[in-house]
Each structure stands twice: as structure tokens, then as C-alpha cells.
GROMACS .gro file of C-alpha atoms in nm:
model
  249
    1ALA     CA    1   1.743  -1.337   5.037
    2THR     CA    2   1.782  -1.585   5.387
    3GLY     CA    3   1.494  -1.328   5.561
    4SER     CA    4   1.261  -1.307   5.258
    5LYS     CA    5   1.222  -1.681   5.326
    6VAL     CA    6   1.206  -1.673   5.654
    7ARG     CA    7   0.980  -1.428   5.662
    8ALA     CA    8   0.783  -1.575   5.357
    9LYS     CA    9   0.742  -1.923   5.555
   10ALA     CA   10   0.579  -1.720   5.894
   11LEU     CA   11   0.375  -1.511   5.598
   12SER     CA   12   0.229  -1.876   5.521
   13ARG     CA   13   0.026  -1.882   5.908
   14VAL     CA   14  -0.083  -1.522   5.870
   15THR     CA   15  -0.472  -1.544   5.880
   16ASP     CA   16  -0.505  -1.194   5.995
   17PRO     CA   17  -0.645  -1.056   5.764
   18GLY     CA   18  -0.551  -0.688   5.807
   19VAL     CA   19  -0.171  -0.830   5.880
   20LEU     CA   20  -0.206  -0.967   5.485
   21ALA     CA   21  -0.347  -0.625   5.362
   22GLN     CA   22  -0.094  -0.417   5.520
   23LEU     CA   23   0.213  -0.711   5.379
   24ALA     CA   24   0.000  -0.710   4.969
   25LEU     CA   25   0.002  -0.318   4.956
   26HIS     CA   26   0.327  -0.204   5.203
   27ASP     CA   27   0.612  -0.505   5.181
   28PRO     CA   28   0.895  -0.377   4.986
   29TYR     CA   29   0.985  -0.751   4.887
   30PRO     CA   30   0.719  -0.830   4.587
   31ALA     CA   31   0.754  -1.146   4.613
   32LEU     CA   32   0.654  -1.135   5.005
   33ARG     CA   33   0.317  -0.872   4.854
   34LEU     CA   34   0.232  -1.180   4.582
   35LEU     CA   35   0.207  -1.404   4.867
   36ALA     CA   36   0.001  -1.195   5.057
   37THR     CA   37  -0.183  -1.086   4.754
   38ASP     CA   38  -0.261  -1.486   4.728
   39ARG     CA   39  -0.453  -1.505   5.018
   40ILE     CA   40  -0.634  -1.166   5.043
   41ALA     CA   41  -1.022  -1.199   5.055
   42ASP     CA   42  -1.082  -0.813   5.072
   43PRO     CA   43  -1.227  -0.698   4.765
   44LEU     CA   44  -1.131  -0.335   4.820
   45VAL     CA   45  -0.732  -0.392   4.901
   46LEU     CA   46  -0.800  -0.693   4.617
   47ASN     CA   47  -0.894  -0.310   4.367
   48ARG     CA   48  -0.590  -0.131   4.488
   49VAL     CA   49  -0.315  -0.396   4.502
   50ALA     CA   50  -0.472  -0.469   4.093
   51LEU     CA   51  -0.458  -0.049   4.037
   52ASP     CA   52  -0.103   0.073   4.195
   53ASP     CA   53   0.120  -0.239   4.288
   54HIS     CA   54   0.461  -0.170   4.067
   55ASP     CA   55   0.576  -0.484   4.079
   56GLN     CA   56   0.340  -0.655   3.693
   57ALA     CA   57   0.330  -1.063   3.871
   58VAL     CA   58   0.176  -0.922   4.245
   59ARG     CA   59  -0.038  -0.703   3.983
   60LEU     CA   60  -0.133  -0.954   3.779
   61ALA     CA   61  -0.263  -1.184   4.072
   62ALA     CA   62  -0.465  -0.929   4.192
   63ILE     CA   63  -0.646  -0.858   3.884
   64SER     CA   64  -0.707  -1.270   3.833
   65ARG     CA   65  -0.940  -1.246   4.149
   66VAL     CA   66  -1.048  -0.834   4.093
   67GLY     CA   67  -1.446  -0.876   3.989
   68ASP     CA   68  -1.523  -0.516   3.962
   69PRO     CA   69  -1.576  -0.424   3.604
   70THR     CA   70  -1.510  -0.054   3.696
   71ILE     CA   71  -1.204  -0.178   3.759
   72LEU     CA   72  -1.097  -0.440   3.488
   73ALA     CA   73  -1.238  -0.149   3.237
   74ALA     CA   74  -1.011   0.075   3.385
   75LEU     CA   75  -0.717  -0.129   3.346
   76ALA     CA   76  -0.849  -0.296   3.050
   77LYS     CA   77  -0.846   0.011   2.851
   78ALA     CA   78  -0.465   0.213   3.084
   79GLY     CA   79  -0.320  -0.057   3.212
   80PRO     CA   80   0.068   0.040   3.240
   81ASP     CA   81   0.184  -0.279   3.008
   82THR     CA   82   0.043  -0.477   2.734
   83ALA     CA   83   0.009  -0.842   3.033
   84VAL     CA   84  -0.199  -0.593   3.254
   85ARG     CA   85  -0.436  -0.501   3.001
   86ALA     CA   86  -0.431  -0.836   2.828
   87ALA     CA   87  -0.530  -0.949   3.130
   88ALA     CA   88  -0.828  -0.693   3.308
   89VAL     CA   89  -0.979  -0.795   2.941
   90GLY     CA   90  -1.062  -1.139   2.986
   91ARG     CA   91  -1.263  -1.061   3.292
   92LEU     CA   92  -1.449  -0.823   3.092
   93THR     CA   93  -1.777  -0.896   2.998
   94ASP     CA   94  -1.936  -0.568   2.871
   95PRO     CA   95  -1.984  -0.643   2.450
   96ALA     CA   96  -1.962  -0.372   2.371
   97LEU     CA   97  -1.615  -0.263   2.534
   98LEU     CA   98  -1.475  -0.583   2.437
   99GLU     CA   99  -1.583  -0.532   2.090
  100ARG     CA  100  -1.464  -0.171   2.107
  101LEU     CA  101  -1.086  -0.340   2.216
  102ALA     CA  102  -1.114  -0.629   1.948
  103ARG     CA  103  -1.120  -0.401   1.696
  104LYS     CA  104  -0.935  -0.048   1.771
  105ASP     CA  105  -0.743  -0.143   2.070
  106PRO     CA  106  -0.388  -0.059   1.866
  107SER     CA  107  -0.227  -0.384   2.086
  108ALA     CA  108  -0.275  -0.693   1.902
  109ASP     CA  109  -0.226  -0.881   2.196
  110VAL     CA  110  -0.521  -0.648   2.361
  111ARG     CA  111  -0.725  -0.710   2.138
  112TRP     CA  112  -0.709  -1.103   2.069
  113ALA     CA  113  -0.781  -1.131   2.476
  114ALA     CA  114  -1.070  -0.957   2.383
  115VAL     CA  115  -1.166  -1.211   2.069
  116ASN     CA  116  -1.052  -1.503   2.322
  117VAL     CA  117  -1.412  -1.371   2.632
  118MET     CA  118  -1.654  -1.204   2.315
  119VAL     CA  119  -1.906  -1.385   2.218
  120ASP     CA  120  -2.109  -1.192   2.026
  121GLN     CA  121  -2.116  -1.360   1.660
  122GLU     CA  122  -2.169  -1.091   1.402
  123ALA     CA  123  -1.874  -0.907   1.556
  124LEU     CA  124  -1.693  -1.217   1.513
  125SER     CA  125  -1.713  -1.327   1.239
  126ARG     CA  126  -1.676  -0.942   1.196
  127ILE     CA  127  -1.327  -0.939   1.340
  128ALA     CA  128  -1.241  -1.339   1.144
  129GLN     CA  129  -1.299  -1.093   0.814
  130ARG     CA  130  -1.116  -0.775   0.878
  131GLU     CA  131  -0.852  -0.824   1.131
  132LYS     CA  132  -0.464  -0.738   1.042
  133ASP     CA  133  -0.308  -0.982   1.265
  134SER     CA  134  -0.362  -1.321   1.160
  135ARG     CA  135  -0.310  -1.433   1.477
  136VAL     CA  136  -0.624  -1.236   1.550
  137ARG     CA  137  -0.819  -1.299   1.246
  138GLY     CA  138  -0.738  -1.695   1.336
  139ARG     CA  139  -0.910  -1.673   1.717
  140ALA     CA  140  -1.168  -1.559   1.587
  141ALA     CA  141  -1.249  -1.773   1.332
  142GLY     CA  142  -1.138  -2.009   1.540
  143ARG     CA  143  -1.519  -1.907   1.774
  144ILE     CA  144  -1.774  -1.828   1.525
  145SER     CA  145  -2.004  -2.123   1.437
  146ASP     CA  146  -2.121  -2.017   1.080
  147GLN     CA  147  -2.084  -2.259   0.926
  148ALA     CA  148  -2.048  -2.023   0.552
  149LEU     CA  149  -1.796  -1.858   0.631
  150LEU     CA  150  -1.529  -2.080   0.782
  151GLN     CA  151  -1.589  -2.252   0.505
  152GLN     CA  152  -1.517  -1.916   0.304
  153ILE     CA  153  -1.223  -1.831   0.572
  154ALA     CA  154  -1.052  -2.211   0.533
  155ALA     CA  155  -1.048  -2.184   0.167
  156SER     CA  156  -0.956  -1.828   0.112
  157ASP     CA  157  -0.749  -1.660   0.416
  158PRO     CA  158  -0.397  -1.582   0.296
  159SER     CA  159  -0.292  -1.753   0.658
  160ALA     CA  160  -0.207  -2.101   0.662
  161GLU     CA  161  -0.272  -2.095   1.068
  162VAL     CA  162  -0.627  -1.892   1.047
  163ARG     CA  163  -0.708  -2.159   0.797
  164LYS     CA  164  -0.638  -2.419   1.021
  165GLU     CA  165  -0.886  -2.251   1.297
  166ALA     CA  166  -1.148  -2.251   1.071
  167ALA     CA  167  -1.154  -2.559   0.889
  168ALA     CA  168  -1.159  -2.753   1.285
  169ARG     CA  169  -1.465  -2.519   1.346
  170ILE     CA  170  -1.629  -2.683   1.017
  171THR     CA  171  -1.880  -2.935   1.123
  172ASP     CA  172  -1.998  -3.041   0.755
  173GLN     CA  173  -1.704  -3.230   0.610
  174GLY     CA  174  -1.859  -3.313   0.330
  175ALA     CA  175  -1.811  -2.950   0.341
  176LEU     CA  176  -1.456  -2.971   0.324
  177GLY     CA  177  -1.490  -3.154  -0.009
  178ARG     CA  178  -1.165  -3.385  -0.133
  179ILE     CA  179  -0.782  -3.253  -0.174
  180GLY     CA  180  -0.523  -3.390  -0.381
  181LEU     CA  181  -0.148  -3.264  -0.405
  182GLY     CA  182   0.145  -3.278  -0.650
  183ALA     CA  183   0.522  -3.147  -0.593
  184ASP     CA  184   0.799  -3.176  -0.788
  185PRO     CA  185   1.119  -3.142  -0.560
  186LYS     CA  186   1.390  -3.166  -0.814
  187ALA     CA  187   1.206  -2.894  -1.049
  188ASN     CA  188   1.071  -2.680  -0.765
  189PRO     CA  189   1.127  -2.776  -0.416
  190THR     CA  190   0.917  -2.574  -0.307
  191ARG     CA  191   0.585  -2.524  -0.488
  192VAL     CA  192   0.303  -2.721  -0.449
  193TYR     CA  193   0.011  -2.795  -0.675
  194ALA     CA  194  -0.352  -2.864  -0.522
  195LEU     CA  195  -0.655  -3.026  -0.710
  196CYS     CA  196  -0.971  -2.901  -0.498
  197ASP     CA  197  -1.273  -3.080  -0.509
  198ALA     CA  198  -1.495  -2.886  -0.288
  199LYS     CA  199  -1.854  -2.629  -0.398
  200ARG     CA  200  -1.842  -2.496  -0.745
  201GLU     CA  201  -1.702  -2.170  -0.655
  202GLU     CA  202  -1.453  -2.270  -0.455
  203SER     CA  203  -1.309  -2.601  -0.631
  204GLY     CA  204  -0.995  -2.587  -0.900
  205PHE     CA  205  -0.675  -2.671  -0.922
  206TYR     CA  206  -0.436  -2.400  -0.657
  207ARG     CA  207  -0.037  -2.367  -0.662
  208SER     CA  208   0.131  -2.242  -0.367
  209ASP     CA  209   0.531  -2.126  -0.447
  210ASP     CA  210   0.595  -2.108  -0.037
  211SER     CA  211   0.553  -2.456   0.076
  212GLY     CA  212   0.178  -2.468   0.129
  213ALA     CA  213   0.218  -2.074   0.304
  214THR     CA  214  -0.044  -1.949   0.102
  215TRP     CA  215  -0.234  -2.082  -0.208
  216GLU     CA  216  -0.298  -1.915  -0.577
  217ARG     CA  217  -0.591  -2.024  -0.779
  218VAL     CA  218  -0.463  -2.077  -1.130
  219GLY     CA  219  -0.705  -2.328  -1.272
  220HIS     CA  220  -1.136  -2.269  -1.211
  221MET     CA  221  -1.427  -2.414  -1.342
  222ALA     CA  222  -1.546  -2.218  -1.621
  223GLY     CA  223  -1.916  -2.116  -1.681
  224GLY     CA  224  -2.193  -2.393  -1.863
  225ALA     CA  225  -1.983  -2.726  -1.834
  226PRO     CA  226  -2.163  -3.002  -1.931
  227SER     CA  227  -2.447  -3.133  -1.719
  228GLY     CA  228  -2.608  -3.350  -1.865
  229GLY     CA  229  -2.746  -3.492  -2.208
  230PRO     CA  230  -2.507  -3.678  -2.479
  231GLY     CA  231  -2.203  -3.792  -2.253
  232GLY     CA  232  -2.384  -3.726  -1.877
  233GLN     CA  233  -2.171  -3.768  -1.570
  234ALA     CA  234  -1.880  -3.839  -1.778
  235ALA     CA  235  -1.857  -3.547  -2.041
  236ALA     CA  236  -1.899  -3.351  -1.693
  237ASP     CA  237  -1.605  -3.510  -1.519
  238ASP     CA  238  -1.395  -3.556  -1.809
  239TRP     CA  239  -1.438  -3.148  -1.881
  240TYR     CA  240  -1.370  -3.071  -1.474
  241ARG     CA  241  -1.004  -3.279  -1.476
  242GLY     CA  242  -0.907  -3.081  -1.765
  243GLY     CA  243  -1.058  -3.150  -2.139
  244ASP     CA  244  -1.204  -2.790  -2.140
  245PRO     CA  245  -0.923  -2.575  -2.210
  246GLY     CA  246  -1.145  -2.324  -2.016
  247TYR     CA  247  -1.079  -2.473  -1.705
  248TYR     CA  248  -0.689  -2.317  -1.715
  249HIS     CA  249  -0.805  -1.972  -1.793
   0.00000   0.00000   0.00000
């Protein structure tokens, strides 16, 4: 250990590119290879370290500085472990490859890394609606700008975290509406009720049996609500509060 510390101190003074390359590629100590890799400017040496080093930390350090899209694509598709693949994906710029990895890769971590750098709004929208993993779905929701879709996700996604991500991206605050919450902890400590006043198709009476993690709509606006005539707005308001028994079915 003492010897490696002495060598590390000596390495910090090395400026010769050839010596640094030899250390990065062949030194038996991962810590010293890592130090050398951090100081290398030669892209060909960085490529070799990223592809061939057996230590994950050394490879990640090299990948963070690799600019060759062919090398990055190879590591993204067939790297030795998920962390290396995700790091390579995070440096990709090919939209088609990113979408393919985001939709089809078996690793949720790799799919998340792809979504995290995607800019294609249509592809992100599809992932936000169809992805099975809630963390990946939430990251997609956090990168889309379609306000109508964000409102839909914020209102109906089964994951509270995804709904939160979508709501944070909604710029039209009026679209969020108003929500009144109620609970009876003595009767059922995990049951929560919510009366949502938002868009007509999203308004209604909701119930959660798991402290708000998921919601089920148990009341909705029935067709033919009064919108004018005798009674006017007062009649409509009374109907919304429950004057019409159809509201609860």
C-alpha cells in the first residue's frame, strides 16, 4: 500500500504522454491506471481503456471522455456490465439508437440512461405511456412538453412518482384544477378521499386505499349536467356536489 501511494504521488508529476499511456494500459494497480486515465488526452488510448480495462471505475473514467460514437455504441449495446453500458448510453447522440435502447433494452437502468438524454418528443411520449418500469416512465414524463399528455399522466398514471414528475412539467397551472382531500383515520388509516375539480373528463370523486399511492375513481360526472336555464349555475353546482345520484355511479 505504501509503495502504491509513493507511485501515485510520482505519477501526479508525470507529463510524458507515452508514459501515461503505458501506465493507463498496463499498470497492475487499478488506482494507478485510474489516475493515469484521468490525465490522458490521446483519444485512441482512452478508447482502448474504455473497451479493455477489467476495472469498472477505470472504464467509467475513460468512457466519460470518449468521443468516438462507434466505441460508445459498442459499449452501450454490449458492455461488460450495466453501469458501463449506462455510462456509454449517456454519451450517445444517435436518436435512432437511443430510442431502440430506451424501448427494447432488457435493463431498466440502460433504458433510463437512454431516456435521460433523448430529445425526440414523440418517442418520449410513447415511452411515458407504455414503459412498464415506473422509474423509466417517470423520467420520460419529466422530459416531455406536451401539456395535454402531461395532464393525462398526472391524473391517471398508477405511480405516484410518475404523476409527480408529470405535474411538475405542467406550465398551465389552471389545468391542474383544485383537489380537496379527506380521511377518517379511525375507520381506516390508509383510506383517503379526494374531490377533484379539474377538466370535465378528469373531475370526480376518488378513493385511495393505500395512503395515496394509487387512486380509483368512485364517482364521476354523468352526462347531461345542467349548464343553464332555470336554476342556472346554482343548479349545476348542486349537481356537481352530489345533488344528482348519477354522480356516484
